PDB file of C-alpha atoms in Angstrom:
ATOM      1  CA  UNK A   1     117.989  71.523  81.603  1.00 80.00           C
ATOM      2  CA  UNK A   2     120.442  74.069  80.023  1.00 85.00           C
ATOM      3  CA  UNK A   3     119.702  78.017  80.630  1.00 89.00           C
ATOM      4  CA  UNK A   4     120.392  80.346  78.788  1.00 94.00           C
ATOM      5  CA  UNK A   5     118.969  84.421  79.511  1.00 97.00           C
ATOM      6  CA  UNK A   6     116.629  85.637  77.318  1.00 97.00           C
ATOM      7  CA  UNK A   7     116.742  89.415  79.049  1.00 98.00           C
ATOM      8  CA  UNK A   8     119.795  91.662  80.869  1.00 98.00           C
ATOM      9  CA  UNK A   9     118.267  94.222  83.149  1.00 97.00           C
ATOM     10  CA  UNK A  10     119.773  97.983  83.031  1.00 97.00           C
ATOM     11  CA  UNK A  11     119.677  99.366  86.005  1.00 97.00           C
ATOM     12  CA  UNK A  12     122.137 102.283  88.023  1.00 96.00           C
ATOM     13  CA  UNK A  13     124.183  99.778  90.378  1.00 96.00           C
ATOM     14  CA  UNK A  14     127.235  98.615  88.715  1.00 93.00           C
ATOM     15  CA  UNK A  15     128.208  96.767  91.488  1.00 93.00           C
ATOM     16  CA  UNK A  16     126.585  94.887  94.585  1.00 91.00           C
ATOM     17  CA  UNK A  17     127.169  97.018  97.536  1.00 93.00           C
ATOM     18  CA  UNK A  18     123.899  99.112  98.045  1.00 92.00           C
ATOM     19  CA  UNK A  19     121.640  97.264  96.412  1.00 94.00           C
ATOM     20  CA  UNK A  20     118.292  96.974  97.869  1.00 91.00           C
ATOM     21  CA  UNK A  21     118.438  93.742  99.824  1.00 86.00           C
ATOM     22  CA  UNK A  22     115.172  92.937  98.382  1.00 89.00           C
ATOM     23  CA  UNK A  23     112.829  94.331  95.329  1.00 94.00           C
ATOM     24  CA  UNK A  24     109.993  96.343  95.999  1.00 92.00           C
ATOM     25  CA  UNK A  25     111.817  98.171  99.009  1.00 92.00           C
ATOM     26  CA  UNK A  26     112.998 101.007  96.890  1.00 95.00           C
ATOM     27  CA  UNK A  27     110.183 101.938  94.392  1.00 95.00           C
ATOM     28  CA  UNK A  28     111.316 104.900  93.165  1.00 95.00           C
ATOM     29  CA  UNK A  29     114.208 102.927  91.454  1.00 97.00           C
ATOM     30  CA  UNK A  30     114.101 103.120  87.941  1.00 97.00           C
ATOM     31  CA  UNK A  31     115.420 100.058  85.737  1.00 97.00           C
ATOM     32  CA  UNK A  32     114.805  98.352  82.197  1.00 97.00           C
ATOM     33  CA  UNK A  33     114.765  95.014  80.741  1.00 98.00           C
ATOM     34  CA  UNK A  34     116.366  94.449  77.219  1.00 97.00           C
ATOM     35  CA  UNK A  35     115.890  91.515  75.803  1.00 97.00           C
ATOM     36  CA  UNK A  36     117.844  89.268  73.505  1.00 96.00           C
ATOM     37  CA  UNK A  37     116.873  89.221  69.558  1.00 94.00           C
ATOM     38  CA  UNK A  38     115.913  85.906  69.865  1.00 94.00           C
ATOM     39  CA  UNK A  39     112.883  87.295  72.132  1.00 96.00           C
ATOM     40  CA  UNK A  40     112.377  90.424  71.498  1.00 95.00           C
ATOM     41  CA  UNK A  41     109.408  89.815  69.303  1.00 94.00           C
ATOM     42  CA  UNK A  42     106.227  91.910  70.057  1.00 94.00           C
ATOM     43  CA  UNK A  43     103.878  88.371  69.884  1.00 95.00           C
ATOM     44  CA  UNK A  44     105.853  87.702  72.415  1.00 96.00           C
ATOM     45  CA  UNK A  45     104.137  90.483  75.182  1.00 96.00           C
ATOM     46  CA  UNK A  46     100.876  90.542  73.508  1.00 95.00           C
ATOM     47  CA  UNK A  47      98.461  90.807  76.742  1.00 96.00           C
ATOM     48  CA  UNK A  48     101.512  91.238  79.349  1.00 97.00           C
ATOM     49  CA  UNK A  49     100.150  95.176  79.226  1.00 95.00           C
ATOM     50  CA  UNK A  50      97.058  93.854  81.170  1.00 96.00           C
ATOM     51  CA  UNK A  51      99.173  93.280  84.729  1.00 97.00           C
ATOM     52  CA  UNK A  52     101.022  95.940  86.803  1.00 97.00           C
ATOM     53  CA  UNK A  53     103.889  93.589  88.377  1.00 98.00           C
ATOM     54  CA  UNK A  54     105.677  90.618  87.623  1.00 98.00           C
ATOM     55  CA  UNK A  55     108.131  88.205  88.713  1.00 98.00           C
ATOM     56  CA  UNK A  56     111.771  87.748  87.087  1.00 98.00           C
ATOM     57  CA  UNK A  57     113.505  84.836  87.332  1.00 97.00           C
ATOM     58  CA  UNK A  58     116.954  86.049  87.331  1.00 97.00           C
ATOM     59  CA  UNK A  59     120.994  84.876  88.380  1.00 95.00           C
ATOM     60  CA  UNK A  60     123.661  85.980  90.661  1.00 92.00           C
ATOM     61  CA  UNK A  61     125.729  86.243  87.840  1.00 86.00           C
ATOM     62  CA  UNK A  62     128.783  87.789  89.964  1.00 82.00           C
ATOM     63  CA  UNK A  63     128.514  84.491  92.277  1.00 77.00           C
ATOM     64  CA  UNK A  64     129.117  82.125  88.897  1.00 76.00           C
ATOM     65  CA  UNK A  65     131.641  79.136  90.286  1.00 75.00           C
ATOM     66  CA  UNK A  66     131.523  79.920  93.471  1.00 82.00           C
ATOM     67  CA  UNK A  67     130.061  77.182  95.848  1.00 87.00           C
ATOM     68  CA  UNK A  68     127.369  76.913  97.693  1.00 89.00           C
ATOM     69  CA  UNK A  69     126.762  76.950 101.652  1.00 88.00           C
ATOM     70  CA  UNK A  70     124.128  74.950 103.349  1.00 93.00           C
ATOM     71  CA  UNK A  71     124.519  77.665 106.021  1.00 93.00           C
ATOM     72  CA  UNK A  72     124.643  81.520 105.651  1.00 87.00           C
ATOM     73  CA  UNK A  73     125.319  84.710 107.755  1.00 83.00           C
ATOM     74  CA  UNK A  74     122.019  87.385 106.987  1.00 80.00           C
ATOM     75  CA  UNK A  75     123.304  90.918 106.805  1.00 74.00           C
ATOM     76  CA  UNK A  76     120.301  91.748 108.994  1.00 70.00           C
ATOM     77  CA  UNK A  77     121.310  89.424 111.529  1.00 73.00           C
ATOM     78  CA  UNK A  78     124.569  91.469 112.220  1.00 68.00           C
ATOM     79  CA  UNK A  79     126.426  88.873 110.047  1.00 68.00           C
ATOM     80  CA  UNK A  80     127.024  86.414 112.765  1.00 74.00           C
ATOM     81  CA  UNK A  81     123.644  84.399 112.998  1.00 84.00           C
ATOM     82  CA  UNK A  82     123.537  81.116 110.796  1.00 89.00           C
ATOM     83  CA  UNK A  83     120.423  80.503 108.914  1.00 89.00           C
ATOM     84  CA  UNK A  84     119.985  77.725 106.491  1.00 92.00           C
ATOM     85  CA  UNK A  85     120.138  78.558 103.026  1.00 92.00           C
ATOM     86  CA  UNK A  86     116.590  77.589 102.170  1.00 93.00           C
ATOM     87  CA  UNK A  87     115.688  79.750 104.951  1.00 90.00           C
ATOM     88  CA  UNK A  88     117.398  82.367 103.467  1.00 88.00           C
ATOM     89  CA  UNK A  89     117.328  84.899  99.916  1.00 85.00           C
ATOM     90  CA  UNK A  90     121.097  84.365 100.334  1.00 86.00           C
ATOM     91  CA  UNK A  91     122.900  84.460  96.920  1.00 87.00           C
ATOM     92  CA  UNK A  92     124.864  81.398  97.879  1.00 87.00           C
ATOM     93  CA  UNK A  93     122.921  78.728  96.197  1.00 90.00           C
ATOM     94  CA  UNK A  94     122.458  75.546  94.442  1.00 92.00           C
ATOM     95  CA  UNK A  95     121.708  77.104  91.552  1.00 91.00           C
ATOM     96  CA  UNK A  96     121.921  81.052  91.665  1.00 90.00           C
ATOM     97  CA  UNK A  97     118.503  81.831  90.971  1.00 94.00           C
ATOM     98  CA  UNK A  98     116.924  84.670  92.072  1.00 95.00           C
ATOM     99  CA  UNK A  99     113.233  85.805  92.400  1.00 96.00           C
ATOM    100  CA  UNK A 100     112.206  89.339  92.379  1.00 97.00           C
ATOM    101  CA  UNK A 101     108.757  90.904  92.149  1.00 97.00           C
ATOM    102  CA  UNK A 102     108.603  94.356  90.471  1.00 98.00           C
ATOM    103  CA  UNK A 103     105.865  96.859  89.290  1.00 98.00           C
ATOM    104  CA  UNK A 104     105.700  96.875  85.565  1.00 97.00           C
ATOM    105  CA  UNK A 105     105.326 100.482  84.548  1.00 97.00           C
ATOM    106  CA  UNK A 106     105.040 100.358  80.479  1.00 96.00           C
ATOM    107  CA  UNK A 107     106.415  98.313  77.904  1.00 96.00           C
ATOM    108  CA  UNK A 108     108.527 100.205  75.150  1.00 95.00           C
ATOM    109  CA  UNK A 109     107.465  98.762  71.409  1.00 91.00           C
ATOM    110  CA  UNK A 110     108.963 101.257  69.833  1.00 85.00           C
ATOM    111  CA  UNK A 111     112.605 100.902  70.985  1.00 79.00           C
ATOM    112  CA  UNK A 112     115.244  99.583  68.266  1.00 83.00           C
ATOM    113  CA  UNK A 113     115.886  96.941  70.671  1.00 82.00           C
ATOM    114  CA  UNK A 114     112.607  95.544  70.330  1.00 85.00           C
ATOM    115  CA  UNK A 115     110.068  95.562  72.866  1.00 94.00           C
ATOM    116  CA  UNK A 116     111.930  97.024  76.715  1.00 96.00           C
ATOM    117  CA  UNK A 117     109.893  96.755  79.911  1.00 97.00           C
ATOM    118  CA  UNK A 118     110.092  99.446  82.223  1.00 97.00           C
ATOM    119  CA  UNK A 119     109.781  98.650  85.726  1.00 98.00           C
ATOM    120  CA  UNK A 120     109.671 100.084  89.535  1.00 97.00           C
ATOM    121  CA  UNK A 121     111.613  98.594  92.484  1.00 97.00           C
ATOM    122  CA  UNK A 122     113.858  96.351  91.164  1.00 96.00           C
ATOM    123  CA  UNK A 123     116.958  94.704  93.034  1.00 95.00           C
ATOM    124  CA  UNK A 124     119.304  93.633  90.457  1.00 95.00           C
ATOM    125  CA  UNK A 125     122.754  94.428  89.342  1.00 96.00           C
ATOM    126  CA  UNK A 126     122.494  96.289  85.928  1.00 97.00           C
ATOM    127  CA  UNK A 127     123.703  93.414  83.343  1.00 97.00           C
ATOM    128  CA  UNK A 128     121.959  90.799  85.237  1.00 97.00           C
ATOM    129  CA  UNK A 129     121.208  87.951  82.892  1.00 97.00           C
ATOM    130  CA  UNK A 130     117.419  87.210  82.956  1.00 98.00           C
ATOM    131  CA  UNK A 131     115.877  84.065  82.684  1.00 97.00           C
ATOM    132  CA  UNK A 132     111.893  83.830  82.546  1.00 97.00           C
ATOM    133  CA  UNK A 133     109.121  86.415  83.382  1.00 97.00           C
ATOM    134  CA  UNK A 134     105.927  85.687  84.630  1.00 97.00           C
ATOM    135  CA  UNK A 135     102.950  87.501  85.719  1.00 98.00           C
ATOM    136  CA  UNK A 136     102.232  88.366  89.138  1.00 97.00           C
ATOM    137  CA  UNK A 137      98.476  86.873  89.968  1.00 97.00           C
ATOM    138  CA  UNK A 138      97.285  88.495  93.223  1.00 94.00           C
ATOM    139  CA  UNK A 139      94.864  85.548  93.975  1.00 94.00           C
ATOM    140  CA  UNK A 140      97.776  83.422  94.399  1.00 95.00           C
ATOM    141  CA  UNK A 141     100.693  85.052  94.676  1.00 94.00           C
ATOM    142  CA  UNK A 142      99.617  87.111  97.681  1.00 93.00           C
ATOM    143  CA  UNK A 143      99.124  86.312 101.214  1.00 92.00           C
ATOM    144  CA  UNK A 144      98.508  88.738 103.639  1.00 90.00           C
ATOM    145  CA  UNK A 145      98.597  86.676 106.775  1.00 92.00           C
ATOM    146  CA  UNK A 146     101.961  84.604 105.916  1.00 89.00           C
ATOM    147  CA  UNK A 147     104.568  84.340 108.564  1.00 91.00           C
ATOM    148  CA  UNK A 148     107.800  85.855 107.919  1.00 85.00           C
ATOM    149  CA  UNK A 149     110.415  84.465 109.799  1.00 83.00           C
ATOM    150  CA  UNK A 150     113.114  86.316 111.222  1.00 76.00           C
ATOM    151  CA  UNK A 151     112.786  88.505 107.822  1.00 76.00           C
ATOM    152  CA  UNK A 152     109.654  90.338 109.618  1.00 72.00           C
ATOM    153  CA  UNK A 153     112.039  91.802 112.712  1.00 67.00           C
ATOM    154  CA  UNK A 154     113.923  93.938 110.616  1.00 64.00           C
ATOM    155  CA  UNK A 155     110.750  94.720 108.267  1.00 64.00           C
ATOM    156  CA  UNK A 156     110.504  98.481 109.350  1.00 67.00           C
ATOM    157  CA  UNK A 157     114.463  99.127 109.997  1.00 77.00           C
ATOM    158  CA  UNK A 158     115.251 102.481 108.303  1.00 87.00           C
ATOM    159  CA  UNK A 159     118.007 105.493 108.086  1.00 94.00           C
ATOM    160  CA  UNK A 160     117.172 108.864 108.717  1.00 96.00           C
ATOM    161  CA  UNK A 161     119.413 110.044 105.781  1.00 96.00           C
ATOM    162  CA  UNK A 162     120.957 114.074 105.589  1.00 96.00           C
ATOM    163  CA  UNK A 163     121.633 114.984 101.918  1.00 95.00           C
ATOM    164  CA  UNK A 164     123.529 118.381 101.578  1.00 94.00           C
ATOM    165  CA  UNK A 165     121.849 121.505  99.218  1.00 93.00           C
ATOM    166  CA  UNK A 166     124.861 121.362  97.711  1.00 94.00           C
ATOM    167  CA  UNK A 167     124.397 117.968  95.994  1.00 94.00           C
ATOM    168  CA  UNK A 168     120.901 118.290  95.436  1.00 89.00           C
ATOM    169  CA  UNK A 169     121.073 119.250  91.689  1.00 89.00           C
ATOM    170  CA  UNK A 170     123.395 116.500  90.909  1.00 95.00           C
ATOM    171  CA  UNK A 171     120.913 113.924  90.064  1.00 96.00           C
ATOM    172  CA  UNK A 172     116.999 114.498  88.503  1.00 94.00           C
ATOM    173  CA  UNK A 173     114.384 114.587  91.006  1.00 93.00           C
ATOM    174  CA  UNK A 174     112.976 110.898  90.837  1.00 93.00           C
ATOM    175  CA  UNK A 175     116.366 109.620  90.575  1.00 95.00           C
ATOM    176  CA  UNK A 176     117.942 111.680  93.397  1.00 96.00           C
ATOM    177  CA  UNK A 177     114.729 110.025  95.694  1.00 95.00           C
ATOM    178  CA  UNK A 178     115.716 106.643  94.398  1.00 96.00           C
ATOM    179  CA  UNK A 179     119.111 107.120  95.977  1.00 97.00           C
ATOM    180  CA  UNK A 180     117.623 108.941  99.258  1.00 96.00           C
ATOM    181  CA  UNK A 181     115.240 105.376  99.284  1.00 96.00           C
ATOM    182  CA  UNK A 182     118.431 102.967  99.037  1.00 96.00           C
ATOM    183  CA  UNK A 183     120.882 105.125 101.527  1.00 97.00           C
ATOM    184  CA  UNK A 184     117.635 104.432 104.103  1.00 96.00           C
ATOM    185  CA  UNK A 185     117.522 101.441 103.720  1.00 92.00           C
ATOM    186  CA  UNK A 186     121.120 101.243 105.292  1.00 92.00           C
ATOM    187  CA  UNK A 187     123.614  99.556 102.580  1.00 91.00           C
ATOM    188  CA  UNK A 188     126.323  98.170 104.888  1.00 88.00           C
ATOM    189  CA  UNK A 189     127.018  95.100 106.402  1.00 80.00           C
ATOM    190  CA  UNK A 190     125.427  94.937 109.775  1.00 75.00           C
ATOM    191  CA  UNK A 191     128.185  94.299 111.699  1.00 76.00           C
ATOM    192  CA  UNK A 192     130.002  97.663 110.805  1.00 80.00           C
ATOM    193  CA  UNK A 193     129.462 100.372 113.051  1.00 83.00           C
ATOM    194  CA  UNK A 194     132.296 103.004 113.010  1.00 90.00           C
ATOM    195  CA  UNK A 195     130.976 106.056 112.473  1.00 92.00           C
ATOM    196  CA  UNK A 196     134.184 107.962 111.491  1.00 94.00           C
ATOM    197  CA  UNK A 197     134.315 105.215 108.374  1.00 95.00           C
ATOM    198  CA  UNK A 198     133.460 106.617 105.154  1.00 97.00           C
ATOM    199  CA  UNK A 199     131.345 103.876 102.900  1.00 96.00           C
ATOM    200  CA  UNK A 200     131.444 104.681  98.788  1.00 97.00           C
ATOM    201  CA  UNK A 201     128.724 103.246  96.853  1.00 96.00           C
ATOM    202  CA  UNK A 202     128.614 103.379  93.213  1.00 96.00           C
ATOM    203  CA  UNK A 203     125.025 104.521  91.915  1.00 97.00           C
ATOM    204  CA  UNK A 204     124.420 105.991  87.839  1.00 96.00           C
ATOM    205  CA  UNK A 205     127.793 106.569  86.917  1.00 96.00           C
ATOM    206  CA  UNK A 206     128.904 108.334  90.278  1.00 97.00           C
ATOM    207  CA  UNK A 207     130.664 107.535  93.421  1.00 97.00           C
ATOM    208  CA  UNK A 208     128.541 108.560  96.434  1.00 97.00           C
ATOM    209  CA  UNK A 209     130.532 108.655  99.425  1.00 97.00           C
ATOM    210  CA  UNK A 210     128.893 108.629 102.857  1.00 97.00           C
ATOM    211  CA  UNK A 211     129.183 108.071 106.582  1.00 97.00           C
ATOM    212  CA  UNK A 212     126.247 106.635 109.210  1.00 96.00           C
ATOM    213  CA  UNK A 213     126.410 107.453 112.903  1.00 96.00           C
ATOM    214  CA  UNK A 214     123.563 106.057 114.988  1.00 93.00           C
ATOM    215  CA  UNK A 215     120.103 106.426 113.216  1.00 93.00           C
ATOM    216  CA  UNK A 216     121.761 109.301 110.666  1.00 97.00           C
ATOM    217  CA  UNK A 217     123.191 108.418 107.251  1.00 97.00           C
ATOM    218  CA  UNK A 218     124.886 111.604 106.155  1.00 97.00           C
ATOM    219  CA  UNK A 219     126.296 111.850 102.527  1.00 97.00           C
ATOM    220  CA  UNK A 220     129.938 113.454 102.147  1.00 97.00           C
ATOM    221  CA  UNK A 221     130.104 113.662  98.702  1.00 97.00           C
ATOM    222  CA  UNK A 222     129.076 112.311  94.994  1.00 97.00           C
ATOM    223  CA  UNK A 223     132.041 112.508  92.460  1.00 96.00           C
ATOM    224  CA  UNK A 224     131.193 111.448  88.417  1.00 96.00           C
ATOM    225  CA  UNK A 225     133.458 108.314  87.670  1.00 91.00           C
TER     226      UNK A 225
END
């Protein structure tokens, strides 16, 4: 089977580091899906309007020729407890597929790049090359009482983050909570804990600069690249 995307997501990460380890974590995150010419036909989505979330079927593309491990480190382990790879979302794969589930908030017809879904809570690198969408079916696709592995410890892990006044204008109001959602959710590896060590993660065309001691995420500063 040869794939080939039919989508690229636009999103504000331009690069890995602080991107939600997992979609849905960070609703307030804003992204769109533009797809190819060759699919962006409005047939196409006729009836896709009826459904609030769906899945994408997506690829690490930064992780292209790289091989795979049968054995990987998960950041919320601390980075020094081996898990098997199926065990794992780890982008170290067979294949490099990846799965996310995001809320579909409207689909644009009237764009010039044919039709562009809008969505909530995505975790993908802006550029991603997508593969397939489906609907999400809550019948099936949800299950309350699964068991979540090792995943479910760190569930409720959060940063209490401190954002100076002074920065506050910098970004629009949804977008500036979209960054406040992925600085709690803690983007470094676990295994770091200097608190003197400034982190830089790049997020809409800026460079946000920031430092965590303890429970407390504190931004420094936010420069325009």
């Amino acid at each position: 089977m040869e794939l080939k995307p039919i989508a690229h997501m636009r999103s504000d990460f331009s690069e890995k580091f602080g991107i939600p380890r997992q979609s849905g974590l960070v609703q307030e995150l804003k992204s769109s899906i533009i797809f190819e010419k060759e699919y962006a036909i409005a047939e196409a989505f006729r009836g896709l309007e009826e459904y609030s979330h769906i899945w994408i079927i997506w690829g690490f593309s930064k992780n292209e020729g790289k091989p795979w491990s049968p054995t990987v480190r998960p950041p919320r382990l601390g980075g020094n407890t081996r898990r098997g790879v199926f065990a794992t979302r780890s982008p170290f794969r067979p294949n490099g597929l990846g799965l996310s589930c995001v809320k579909m908030d409207h689909i644009e017809f009237t764009s010039d790049n044919g039709p562009v879904l809008h969505v909530s809570g995505a975790d993908l690198l802006d550029g991603t090359p997508i593969y397939d969408i489906k609907p999400y079916l809550r019948i099936t696709d949800c299950h309350p009482d699964a068991v979540c592995g090792f995943s479910a410890k760190t569930a409720s892990y959060s940063l209490q983050v401190e954002f100076p006044e002074k920065l506050a204008g910098i970004f629009p109001e949804e977008q500036q909570k979209a960054l406040l959602g992925v600085l709690a959710q803690d983007p470094r590896p676990s295994y770091q804990h200097d608190p003197k060590r400034v982190y830089v993660m790049g997020f809409a065309g800026y460079d946000v600069s920031f430092r965590v001691d303890g429970d407390t995420l504190t931004v420094c500063d936010i420069i325009k690249v």
